[in-house]
Amino acid sequence: MRLANKVALISGGARGMGAAEARLFTREGARVVIGDVLEKEGQAVEAEIRAKGGECVFVRLDVTREDDWQRAVALAEERFGALHVLVNNAGIGAVLSRVEDTAPDAWDQVMAVNAKGVFLGTRAAIPAMRRAGGGSIINISSQLGLVGMDNISPQYPASKGAVRLLTKVTALQYAKEGIRVNSVHPGPVVTPMTEARRRDPATRQLMTSRIPMGRYGEPDEIAYGVLYLASDESSWTTGSELVIDGGWTAQ
Ligand code: NAD
């Protein structure tokens, strides 16, 4: 199994890509803590994984709260003995607005979850990874952390661009300690986050027309990339960007 003896913490694991990663990781032998603000959904993912024989526990985690992160990391160590992998996956989208129509509060909200949340998670996990003798941090950015887009609110790409470079700084600062840090850049994926945009025929058509492969991605198509970065198969990979976007950024 590709993650035997690994303990992973996945933020935003109650649904979408985070839940797909929790399912895949436990199938590959990891013990997984999933943290999310959605308690009912998170508990349901925990129950589903345990019913299949996987080791998984849900904890309420608001990624904007430092004390929540401390609790989640402590739970991983108490319950499963260590922390080797952190997937900073939790994120929120944003509706379409041009810069001049974007309220400063809306900017702050997205930056708090998508950018500061990754910083706080990284800060909380590093001491535990040091105790474990090393680790792997995987930060979920976006194809919109690499390129801009006209019909989106500015704070979303800005937050994902911040994640891309926070990844590289963290990778450089902790390389000597065996803590690897990489970013993943999914294109449009079929999850609850994109549901409203997919339901609107014009938006769906616009998004699909920008994907050379002509379709949205599935959560597992991202989860397999995250699995690689979490496993020892990627033992010399740090500070890198794994783009999984159906070709969006190739054009
Ligand atoms: P989703 O909305 O289906 O799931 C995101 C999860 O994060 C939810 O369970 C939500 O409750 C949780 N979350 C939100 N705010 C939180 C907070 N403050 N604390 C803890 N948990 C919180 O979205 P998804 O599509 O699975 O997205 C996962 C990640 O991938 C996000 O970072 C997103 O920005 C990124 N992403 C998504 C797409 C896409 O097309 N779906 C594309 C590129 C990047």
PDB file of C-alpha atoms and ligand atoms in Angstrom:
ATOM      1  CA  MET A   1       0.000   0.000   0.000  1.00  0.00           C
ATOM      2  CA  ARG A   2       1.308   3.373  -1.025  1.00  0.00           C
ATOM      3  CA  LEU A   3       0.640   5.162   2.294  1.00  0.00           C
ATOM      4  CA  ALA A   4       1.249   2.344   4.783  1.00  0.00           C
ATOM      5  CA  ASN A   5       2.176   3.704   8.237  1.00  0.00           C
ATOM      6  CA  LYS A   6       1.369   7.296   7.266  1.00  0.00           C
ATOM      7  CA  VAL A   7      -0.893   9.608   9.233  1.00  0.00           C
ATOM      8  CA  ALA A   8      -2.536  12.401   7.231  1.00  0.00           C
ATOM      9  CA  LEU A   9      -4.594  15.463   8.097  1.00  0.00           C
ATOM     10  CA  ILE A  10      -6.864  16.742   5.319  1.00  0.00           C
ATOM     11  CA  SER A  11      -8.606  20.104   5.706  1.00  0.00           C
ATOM     12  CA  GLY A  12     -11.953  20.518   3.983  1.00  0.00           C
ATOM     13  CA  GLY A  13     -12.349  16.744   3.986  1.00  0.00           C
ATOM     14  CA  ALA A  14     -16.124  16.662   4.441  1.00  0.00           C
ATOM     15  CA  ARG A  15     -16.924  16.736   0.725  1.00  0.00           C
ATOM     16  CA  GLY A  16     -15.541  17.321  -2.765  1.00  0.00           C
ATOM     17  CA  MET A  17     -11.870  16.694  -3.436  1.00  0.00           C
ATOM     18  CA  GLY A  18     -10.929  16.511   0.258  1.00  0.00           C
ATOM     19  CA  ALA A  19     -13.364  13.631   0.830  1.00  0.00           C
ATOM     20  CA  ALA A  20     -12.056  11.870  -2.313  1.00  0.00           C
ATOM     21  CA  GLU A  21      -8.517  12.178  -0.932  1.00  0.00           C
ATOM     22  CA  ALA A  22      -9.605  10.802   2.459  1.00  0.00           C
ATOM     23  CA  ARG A  23     -11.194   7.765   0.765  1.00  0.00           C
ATOM     24  CA  LEU A  24      -8.159   7.142  -1.457  1.00  0.00           C
ATOM     25  CA  PHE A  25      -5.617   7.687   1.319  1.00  0.00           C
ATOM     26  CA  THR A  26      -7.341   5.210   3.661  1.00  0.00           C
ATOM     27  CA  ARG A  27      -7.593   2.647   0.850  1.00  0.00           C
ATOM     28  CA  GLU A  28      -3.809   3.034   0.498  1.00  0.00           C
ATOM     29  CA  GLY A  29      -3.228   2.323   4.189  1.00  0.00           C
ATOM     30  CA  ALA A  30      -3.075   5.803   5.726  1.00  0.00           C
ATOM     31  CA  ARG A  31      -4.790   6.756   8.957  1.00  0.00           C
ATOM     32  CA  VAL A  32      -6.596  10.012   8.268  1.00  0.00           C
ATOM     33  CA  VAL A  33      -7.936  12.958  10.261  1.00  0.00           C
ATOM     34  CA  ILE A  34     -10.422  15.025   8.285  1.00  0.00           C
ATOM     35  CA  GLY A  35     -11.144  18.559   9.461  1.00  0.00           C
ATOM     36  CA  ASP A  36     -13.976  20.747   8.267  1.00  0.00           C
ATOM     37  CA  VAL A  37     -16.599  23.251   9.376  1.00  0.00           C
ATOM     38  CA  LEU A  38     -19.321  20.954   7.964  1.00  0.00           C
ATOM     39  CA  GLU A  39     -19.805  18.608  10.934  1.00  0.00           C
ATOM     40  CA  LYS A  40     -22.643  16.406   9.663  1.00  0.00           C
ATOM     41  CA  GLU A  41     -20.966  15.825   6.282  1.00  0.00           C
ATOM     42  CA  GLY A  42     -17.587  15.217   7.921  1.00  0.00           C
ATOM     43  CA  GLN A  43     -19.014  12.667  10.338  1.00  0.00           C
ATOM     44  CA  ALA A  44     -20.722  10.911   7.418  1.00  0.00           C
ATOM     45  CA  VAL A  45     -17.401  10.604   5.530  1.00  0.00           C
ATOM     46  CA  GLU A  46     -15.763   9.258   8.711  1.00  0.00           C
ATOM     47  CA  ALA A  47     -18.532   6.661   9.149  1.00  0.00           C
ATOM     48  CA  GLU A  48     -18.415   5.615   5.483  1.00  0.00           C
ATOM     49  CA  ILE A  49     -14.634   5.091   5.553  1.00  0.00           C
ATOM     50  CA  ARG A  50     -14.736   3.201   8.875  1.00  0.00           C
ATOM     51  CA  ALA A  51     -17.527   0.944   7.593  1.00  0.00           C
ATOM     52  CA  LYS A  52     -15.117  -0.109   4.829  1.00  0.00           C
ATOM     53  CA  GLY A  53     -12.359  -0.871   7.354  1.00  0.00           C
ATOM     54  CA  GLY A  54     -10.416   2.376   6.953  1.00  0.00           C
ATOM     55  CA  GLU A  55      -9.035   4.379   9.866  1.00  0.00           C
ATOM     56  CA  CYS A  56     -10.503   7.872   9.864  1.00  0.00           C
ATOM     57  CA  VAL A  57     -11.626  10.443  12.394  1.00  0.00           C
ATOM     58  CA  PHE A  58     -13.420  13.740  11.856  1.00  0.00           C
ATOM     59  CA  VAL A  59     -12.631  16.892  13.817  1.00  0.00           C
ATOM     60  CA  ARG A  60     -14.299  20.264  13.590  1.00  0.00           C
ATOM     61  CA  LEU A  61     -11.712  22.584  12.061  1.00  0.00           C
ATOM     62  CA  ASP A  62     -12.135  26.153  10.913  1.00  0.00           C
ATOM     63  CA  VAL A  63      -8.888  26.765   9.024  1.00  0.00           C
ATOM     64  CA  THR A  64      -8.952  30.468   9.921  1.00  0.00           C
ATOM     65  CA  ARG A  65      -8.580  29.606  13.643  1.00  0.00           C
ATOM     66  CA  GLU A  66      -5.171  28.808  15.017  1.00  0.00           C
ATOM     67  CA  ASP A  67      -6.575  26.997  18.093  1.00  0.00           C
ATOM     68  CA  ASP A  68      -8.616  24.683  15.839  1.00  0.00           C
ATOM     69  CA  TRP A  69      -5.442  23.754  13.963  1.00  0.00           C
ATOM     70  CA  GLN A  70      -3.631  22.992  17.234  1.00  0.00           C
ATOM     71  CA  ARG A  71      -6.495  20.686  18.232  1.00  0.00           C
ATOM     72  CA  ALA A  72      -6.529  18.884  14.877  1.00  0.00           C
ATOM     73  CA  VAL A  73      -2.775  18.262  14.902  1.00  0.00           C
ATOM     74  CA  ALA A  74      -2.925  17.105  18.546  1.00  0.00           C
ATOM     75  CA  LEU A  75      -5.725  14.686  17.646  1.00  0.00           C
ATOM     76  CA  ALA A  76      -3.621  13.142  14.857  1.00  0.00           C
ATOM     77  CA  GLU A  77      -0.727  12.574  17.265  1.00  0.00           C
ATOM     78  CA  GLU A  78      -2.888  11.316  20.148  1.00  0.00           C
ATOM     79  CA  ARG A  79      -5.105   9.018  18.086  1.00  0.00           C
ATOM     80  CA  PHE A  80      -2.630   7.802  15.457  1.00  0.00           C
ATOM     81  CA  GLY A  81       0.788   8.522  17.020  1.00  0.00           C
ATOM     82  CA  ALA A  82       2.243  11.063  14.567  1.00  0.00           C
ATOM     83  CA  LEU A  83       1.564  13.420  11.664  1.00  0.00           C
ATOM     84  CA  HIS A  84       3.329  12.802   8.340  1.00  0.00           C
ATOM     85  CA  VAL A  85       1.066  14.411   5.736  1.00  0.00           C
ATOM     86  CA  LEU A  86      -0.976  17.626   5.652  1.00  0.00           C
ATOM     87  CA  VAL A  87      -3.278  18.400   2.743  1.00  0.00           C
ATOM     88  CA  ASN A  88      -4.277  22.067   2.892  1.00  0.00           C
ATOM     89  CA  ASN A  89      -7.383  21.519   0.783  1.00  0.00           C
ATOM     90  CA  ALA A  90     -10.124  23.636   2.420  1.00  0.00           C
ATOM     91  CA  GLY A  91     -11.157  26.552   0.266  1.00  0.00           C
ATOM     92  CA  ILE A  92     -14.028  28.756  -0.774  1.00  0.00           C
ATOM     93  CA  GLY A  93     -14.923  30.028  -4.216  1.00  0.00           C
ATOM     94  CA  ALA A  94     -16.166  33.447  -5.134  1.00  0.00           C
ATOM     95  CA  VAL A  95     -18.901  34.766  -7.369  1.00  0.00           C
ATOM     96  CA  LEU A  96     -18.106  36.880 -10.403  1.00  0.00           C
ATOM     97  CA  SER A  97     -17.192  40.505  -9.718  1.00  0.00           C
ATOM     98  CA  ARG A  98     -14.823  43.022 -11.243  1.00  0.00           C
ATOM     99  CA  VAL A  99     -12.196  44.637  -9.027  1.00  0.00           C
ATOM    100  CA  GLU A 100     -14.102  47.918  -8.568  1.00  0.00           C
ATOM    101  CA  ASP A 101     -17.300  46.035  -7.622  1.00  0.00           C
ATOM    102  CA  THR A 102     -15.591  43.737  -5.111  1.00  0.00           C
ATOM    103  CA  ALA A 103     -16.281  44.603  -1.470  1.00  0.00           C
ATOM    104  CA  PRO A 104     -13.177  44.693   0.733  1.00  0.00           C
ATOM    105  CA  ASP A 105     -14.933  42.294   3.149  1.00  0.00           C
ATOM    106  CA  ALA A 106     -15.432  39.758   0.357  1.00  0.00           C
ATOM    107  CA  TRP A 107     -11.717  40.004  -0.460  1.00  0.00           C
ATOM    108  CA  ASP A 108     -10.784  39.459   3.212  1.00  0.00           C
ATOM    109  CA  GLN A 109     -13.076  36.445   3.593  1.00  0.00           C
ATOM    110  CA  VAL A 110     -11.547  34.536   0.681  1.00  0.00           C
ATOM    111  CA  MET A 111      -7.991  35.457   1.617  1.00  0.00           C
ATOM    112  CA  ALA A 112      -8.632  34.365   5.234  1.00  0.00           C
ATOM    113  CA  VAL A 113      -9.711  30.845   4.241  1.00  0.00           C
ATOM    114  CA  ASN A 114      -7.729  30.182   1.053  1.00  0.00           C
ATOM    115  CA  ALA A 115      -4.427  31.883   1.885  1.00  0.00           C
ATOM    116  CA  LYS A 116      -4.162  32.482   5.655  1.00  0.00           C
ATOM    117  CA  GLY A 117      -5.750  29.087   6.344  1.00  0.00           C
ATOM    118  CA  VAL A 118      -2.886  27.384   4.475  1.00  0.00           C
ATOM    119  CA  PHE A 119      -0.330  29.433   6.418  1.00  0.00           C
ATOM    120  CA  LEU A 120      -1.938  28.536   9.772  1.00  0.00           C
ATOM    121  CA  GLY A 121      -2.161  24.851   8.883  1.00  0.00           C
ATOM    122  CA  THR A 122       1.474  24.779   7.797  1.00  0.00           C
ATOM    123  CA  ARG A 123       2.533  26.554  11.000  1.00  0.00           C
ATOM    124  CA  ALA A 124       0.671  24.056  13.171  1.00  0.00           C
ATOM    125  CA  ALA A 125       1.861  20.955  11.301  1.00  0.00           C
ATOM    126  CA  ILE A 126       5.602  21.639  11.064  1.00  0.00           C
ATOM    127  CA  PRO A 127       6.505  20.928  14.729  1.00  0.00           C
ATOM    128  CA  ALA A 128       4.574  17.631  14.559  1.00  0.00           C
ATOM    129  CA  MET A 129       6.295  16.674  11.292  1.00  0.00           C
ATOM    130  CA  ARG A 130       9.648  17.481  12.860  1.00  0.00           C
ATOM    131  CA  ARG A 131       8.753  15.113  15.726  1.00  0.00           C
ATOM    132  CA  ALA A 132       7.826  12.487  13.106  1.00  0.00           C
ATOM    133  CA  GLY A 133      11.220  12.863  11.377  1.00  0.00           C
ATOM    134  CA  GLY A 134       9.841  14.554   8.252  1.00  0.00           C
ATOM    135  CA  GLY A 135       6.672  14.993   6.291  1.00  0.00           C
ATOM    136  CA  SER A 136       4.839  16.137   3.183  1.00  0.00           C
ATOM    137  CA  ILE A 137       2.619  19.209   2.916  1.00  0.00           C
ATOM    138  CA  ILE A 138       0.387  19.458  -0.126  1.00  0.00           C
ATOM    139  CA  ASN A 139      -1.240  22.820  -0.760  1.00  0.00           C
ATOM    140  CA  ILE A 140      -4.253  22.840  -3.045  1.00  0.00           C
ATOM    141  CA  SER A 141      -3.988  25.928  -5.219  1.00  0.00           C
ATOM    142  CA  SER A 142      -5.748  26.083  -8.616  1.00  0.00           C
ATOM    143  CA  GLN A 143      -5.017  26.576 -12.299  1.00  0.00           C
ATOM    144  CA  LEU A 144      -6.088  30.109 -11.317  1.00  0.00           C
ATOM    145  CA  GLY A 145      -3.035  30.285  -9.061  1.00  0.00           C
ATOM    146  CA  LEU A 146      -0.995  30.213 -12.284  1.00  0.00           C
ATOM    147  CA  VAL A 147      -2.988  32.277 -14.772  1.00  0.00           C
ATOM    148  CA  GLY A 148      -5.655  34.960 -14.546  1.00  0.00           C
ATOM    149  CA  MET A 149      -9.244  34.863 -15.774  1.00  0.00           C
ATOM    150  CA  ASP A 150     -11.630  37.660 -16.641  1.00  0.00           C
ATOM    151  CA  ASN A 151     -14.956  36.377 -15.329  1.00  0.00           C
ATOM    152  CA  ILE A 152     -14.048  35.611 -11.711  1.00  0.00           C
ATOM    153  CA  SER A 153     -13.707  37.675  -8.552  1.00  0.00           C
ATOM    154  CA  PRO A 154     -10.130  38.897  -8.137  1.00  0.00           C
ATOM    155  CA  GLN A 155      -9.662  37.514  -4.636  1.00  0.00           C
ATOM    156  CA  TYR A 156      -9.874  33.870  -5.721  1.00  0.00           C
ATOM    157  CA  PRO A 157      -6.887  33.838  -8.120  1.00  0.00           C
ATOM    158  CA  ALA A 158      -5.055  36.214  -5.757  1.00  0.00           C
ATOM    159  CA  SER A 159      -5.505  33.771  -2.865  1.00  0.00           C
ATOM    160  CA  LYS A 160      -4.396  30.807  -4.989  1.00  0.00           C
ATOM    161  CA  GLY A 161      -1.344  32.692  -6.256  1.00  0.00           C
ATOM    162  CA  ALA A 162      -0.415  33.346  -2.624  1.00  0.00           C
ATOM    163  CA  VAL A 163      -0.642  29.606  -1.924  1.00  0.00           C
ATOM    164  CA  ARG A 164       1.704  28.872  -4.843  1.00  0.00           C
ATOM    165  CA  LEU A 165       4.504  31.046  -3.452  1.00  0.00           C
ATOM    166  CA  LEU A 166       3.914  30.236   0.217  1.00  0.00           C
ATOM    167  CA  THR A 167       4.518  26.647  -0.917  1.00  0.00           C
ATOM    168  CA  LYS A 168       7.909  27.496  -2.392  1.00  0.00           C
ATOM    169  CA  VAL A 169       9.082  29.533   0.617  1.00  0.00           C
ATOM    170  CA  THR A 170       8.043  26.758   3.018  1.00  0.00           C
ATOM    171  CA  ALA A 171       9.742  24.147   0.809  1.00  0.00           C
ATOM    172  CA  LEU A 172      13.016  26.091   0.914  1.00  0.00           C
ATOM    173  CA  GLN A 173      12.876  26.778   4.650  1.00  0.00           C
ATOM    174  CA  TYR A 174      12.244  23.135   5.641  1.00  0.00           C
ATOM    175  CA  ALA A 175      14.012  21.112   2.915  1.00  0.00           C
ATOM    176  CA  LYS A 176      16.912  20.231   5.219  1.00  0.00           C
ATOM    177  CA  GLU A 177      14.467  18.845   7.789  1.00  0.00           C
ATOM    178  CA  GLY A 178      12.895  16.400   5.357  1.00  0.00           C
ATOM    179  CA  ILE A 179       9.613  18.293   5.193  1.00  0.00           C
ATOM    180  CA  ARG A 180       8.539  18.513   1.540  1.00  0.00           C
ATOM    181  CA  VAL A 181       6.015  21.083   0.363  1.00  0.00           C
ATOM    182  CA  ASN A 182       4.316  21.098  -3.032  1.00  0.00           C
ATOM    183  CA  SER A 183       1.307  22.758  -4.633  1.00  0.00           C
ATOM    184  CA  VAL A 184      -1.399  21.138  -6.736  1.00  0.00           C
ATOM    185  CA  HIS A 185      -3.220  23.139  -9.409  1.00  0.00           C
ATOM    186  CA  PRO A 186      -6.534  21.585 -10.410  1.00  0.00           C
ATOM    187  CA  GLY A 187      -8.594  22.946 -13.273  1.00  0.00           C
ATOM    188  CA  PRO A 188     -12.421  22.917 -13.041  1.00  0.00           C
ATOM    189  CA  VAL A 189     -13.551  19.793 -11.153  1.00  0.00           C
ATOM    190  CA  VAL A 190     -16.986  18.281 -10.498  1.00  0.00           C
ATOM    191  CA  THR A 191     -17.519  19.130  -6.790  1.00  0.00           C
ATOM    192  CA  PRO A 192     -20.131  21.039  -4.759  1.00  0.00           C
ATOM    193  CA  MET A 193     -17.977  24.178  -5.172  1.00  0.00           C
ATOM    194  CA  THR A 194     -18.590  24.291  -8.927  1.00  0.00           C
ATOM    195  CA  GLU A 195     -22.181  23.042  -8.840  1.00  0.00           C
ATOM    196  CA  ALA A 196     -23.901  26.405  -9.417  1.00  0.00           C
ATOM    197  CA  ARG A 197     -21.573  27.318 -12.294  1.00  0.00           C
ATOM    198  CA  ARG A 198     -22.011  23.879 -13.868  1.00  0.00           C
ATOM    199  CA  ARG A 199     -25.810  24.156 -13.604  1.00  0.00           C
ATOM    200  CA  ASP A 200     -25.845  27.405 -15.568  1.00  0.00           C
ATOM    201  CA  PRO A 201     -25.588  26.310 -19.242  1.00  0.00           C
ATOM    202  CA  ALA A 202     -23.774  29.458 -20.437  1.00  0.00           C
ATOM    203  CA  THR A 203     -21.147  29.297 -17.686  1.00  0.00           C
ATOM    204  CA  ARG A 204     -20.698  25.569 -18.120  1.00  0.00           C
ATOM    205  CA  GLN A 205     -20.191  26.037 -21.864  1.00  0.00           C
ATOM    206  CA  LEU A 206     -17.709  28.859 -21.286  1.00  0.00           C
ATOM    207  CA  MET A 207     -15.676  26.821 -18.778  1.00  0.00           C
ATOM    208  CA  THR A 208     -15.722  23.669 -20.886  1.00  0.00           C
ATOM    209  CA  SER A 209     -14.655  25.602 -23.996  1.00  0.00           C
ATOM    210  CA  ARG A 210     -11.507  26.659 -22.128  1.00  0.00           C
ATOM    211  CA  ILE A 211     -10.549  23.077 -21.222  1.00  0.00           C
ATOM    212  CA  PRO A 212      -8.640  21.472 -24.133  1.00  0.00           C
ATOM    213  CA  MET A 213      -9.797  18.017 -22.989  1.00  0.00           C
ATOM    214  CA  GLY A 214     -13.373  19.278 -23.258  1.00  0.00           C
ATOM    215  CA  ARG A 215     -14.710  18.233 -19.858  1.00  0.00           C
ATOM    216  CA  TYR A 216     -14.490  18.957 -16.139  1.00  0.00           C
ATOM    217  CA  GLY A 217     -12.157  16.798 -14.042  1.00  0.00           C
ATOM    218  CA  GLU A 218     -13.342  14.262 -11.465  1.00  0.00           C
ATOM    219  CA  PRO A 219     -12.198  14.475  -7.805  1.00  0.00           C
ATOM    220  CA  ASP A 220     -10.232  11.205  -8.079  1.00  0.00           C
ATOM    221  CA  GLU A 221      -8.209  12.621 -10.970  1.00  0.00           C
ATOM    222  CA  ILE A 222      -6.859  15.205  -8.527  1.00  0.00           C
ATOM    223  CA  ALA A 223      -6.666  12.815  -5.562  1.00  0.00           C
ATOM    224  CA  TYR A 224      -4.243  10.493  -7.398  1.00  0.00           C
ATOM    225  CA  GLY A 225      -1.828  13.409  -7.869  1.00  0.00           C
ATOM    226  CA  VAL A 226      -2.127  14.319  -4.194  1.00  0.00           C
ATOM    227  CA  LEU A 227      -1.524  10.649  -3.297  1.00  0.00           C
ATOM    228  CA  TYR A 228       1.766  10.706  -5.226  1.00  0.00           C
ATOM    229  CA  LEU A 229       2.941  13.805  -3.355  1.00  0.00           C
ATOM    230  CA  ALA A 230       1.884  12.328   0.003  1.00  0.00           C
ATOM    231  CA  SER A 231       3.751   9.057  -0.603  1.00  0.00           C
ATOM    232  CA  ASP A 232       7.482   8.341  -0.471  1.00  0.00           C
ATOM    233  CA  GLU A 233       7.367   7.917  -4.266  1.00  0.00           C
ATOM    234  CA  SER A 234       7.848  11.714  -4.403  1.00  0.00           C
ATOM    235  CA  SER A 235      10.747  11.704  -1.908  1.00  0.00           C
ATOM    236  CA  TRP A 236      12.895  14.143  -3.991  1.00  0.00           C
ATOM    237  CA  THR A 237      10.022  16.420  -4.995  1.00  0.00           C
ATOM    238  CA  THR A 238       9.670  19.704  -3.143  1.00  0.00           C
ATOM    239  CA  GLY A 239       8.663  23.249  -4.085  1.00  0.00           C
ATOM    240  CA  SER A 240       7.036  21.922  -7.246  1.00  0.00           C
ATOM    241  CA  GLU A 241       3.697  22.619  -8.936  1.00  0.00           C
ATOM    242  CA  LEU A 242       1.595  19.673 -10.057  1.00  0.00           C
ATOM    243  CA  VAL A 243      -0.861  20.932 -12.681  1.00  0.00           C
ATOM    244  CA  ILE A 244      -3.921  18.704 -13.251  1.00  0.00           C
ATOM    245  CA  ASP A 245      -6.185  20.817 -15.430  1.00  0.00           C
ATOM    246  CA  GLY A 246      -7.169  19.025 -18.634  1.00  0.00           C
ATOM    247  CA  GLY A 247      -4.755  21.310 -20.490  1.00  0.00           C
ATOM    248  CA  TRP A 248      -6.192  24.690 -19.358  1.00  0.00           C
ATOM    249  CA  THR A 249      -2.778  26.297 -18.710  1.00  0.00           C
ATOM    250  CA  ALA A 250      -1.068  24.707 -21.725  1.00  0.00           C
ATOM    251  CA  GLN A 251      -2.649  27.198 -24.137  1.00  0.00           C
TER     252      GLN A 251
HETATM  253  P1  NAD B   1     -15.930  22.010  -1.958  1.00  0.00           P
HETATM  254  O1  NAD B   1     -16.646  23.275  -1.708  1.00  0.00           O
HETATM  255  O2  NAD B   1     -16.658  20.882  -2.534  1.00  0.00           O
HETATM  256  O3  NAD B   1     -15.161  21.531  -0.649  1.00  0.00           O
HETATM  257  C1  NAD B   1     -14.406  22.444   0.111  1.00  0.00           C
HETATM  258  C2  NAD B   1     -14.472  22.039   1.563  1.00  0.00           C
HETATM  259  O4  NAD B   1     -13.752  23.023   2.330  1.00  0.00           O
HETATM  260  C3  NAD B   1     -15.907  21.995   2.103  1.00  0.00           C
HETATM  261  O5  NAD B   1     -16.157  20.799   2.769  1.00  0.00           O
HETATM  262  C4  NAD B   1     -15.955  23.206   3.018  1.00  0.00           C
HETATM  263  O6  NAD B   1     -16.849  23.066   4.112  1.00  0.00           O
HETATM  264  C5  NAD B   1     -14.516  23.284   3.484  1.00  0.00           C
HETATM  265  N1  NAD B   1     -14.222  24.601   4.063  1.00  0.00           N
HETATM  266  C6  NAD B   1     -14.582  25.818   3.597  1.00  0.00           C
HETATM  267  N2  NAD B   1     -14.207  26.781   4.459  1.00  0.00           N
HETATM  268  C7  NAD B   1     -13.603  26.150   5.501  1.00  0.00           C
HETATM  269  C8  NAD B   1     -13.017  26.597   6.714  1.00  0.00           C
HETATM  270  N3  NAD B   1     -12.971  27.900   7.048  1.00  0.00           N
HETATM  271  N4  NAD B   1     -12.474  25.673   7.536  1.00  0.00           N
HETATM  272  C9  NAD B   1     -12.518  24.359   7.214  1.00  0.00           C
HETATM  273  N5  NAD B   1     -13.081  23.874   6.114  1.00  0.00           N
HETATM  274  C10 NAD B   1     -13.615  24.771   5.253  1.00  0.00           C
HETATM  275  O7  NAD B   1     -14.703  22.417  -2.921  1.00  0.00           O
HETATM  276  P2  NAD B   1     -13.680  21.539  -3.776  1.00  0.00           P
HETATM  277  O8  NAD B   1     -13.960  21.822  -5.198  1.00  0.00           O
HETATM  278  O9  NAD B   1     -13.577  20.141  -3.283  1.00  0.00           O
HETATM  279  O10 NAD B   1     -12.352  22.356  -3.442  1.00  0.00           O
HETATM  280  C11 NAD B   1     -11.256  21.827  -2.713  1.00  0.00           C
HETATM  281  C12 NAD B   1     -10.070  22.747  -2.967  1.00  0.00           C
HETATM  282  O11 NAD B   1      -9.734  22.730  -4.361  1.00  0.00           O
HETATM  283  C13 NAD B   1     -10.339  24.214  -2.626  1.00  0.00           C
HETATM  284  O12 NAD B   1      -9.179  24.793  -2.062  1.00  0.00           O
HETATM  285  C14 NAD B   1     -10.623  24.830  -3.981  1.00  0.00           C
HETATM  286  O13 NAD B   1     -10.367  26.207  -4.006  1.00  0.00           O
HETATM  287  C15 NAD B   1      -9.672  24.045  -4.852  1.00  0.00           C
HETATM  288  N6  NAD B   1     -10.004  24.024  -6.268  1.00  0.00           N
HETATM  289  C16 NAD B   1     -11.238  23.620  -6.695  1.00  0.00           C
HETATM  290  C17 NAD B   1     -11.489  23.566  -8.043  1.00  0.00           C
HETATM  291  C18 NAD B   1     -12.810  23.093  -8.589  1.00  0.00           C
HETATM  292  O14 NAD B   1     -13.075  23.297  -9.787  1.00  0.00           O
HETATM  293  N7  NAD B   1     -13.643  22.437  -7.817  1.00  0.00           N
HETATM  294  C19 NAD B   1     -10.507  23.938  -8.980  1.00  0.00           C
HETATM  295  C20 NAD B   1      -9.268  24.349  -8.506  1.00  0.00           C
HETATM  296  C21 NAD B   1      -9.020  24.392  -7.148  1.00  0.00           C
END
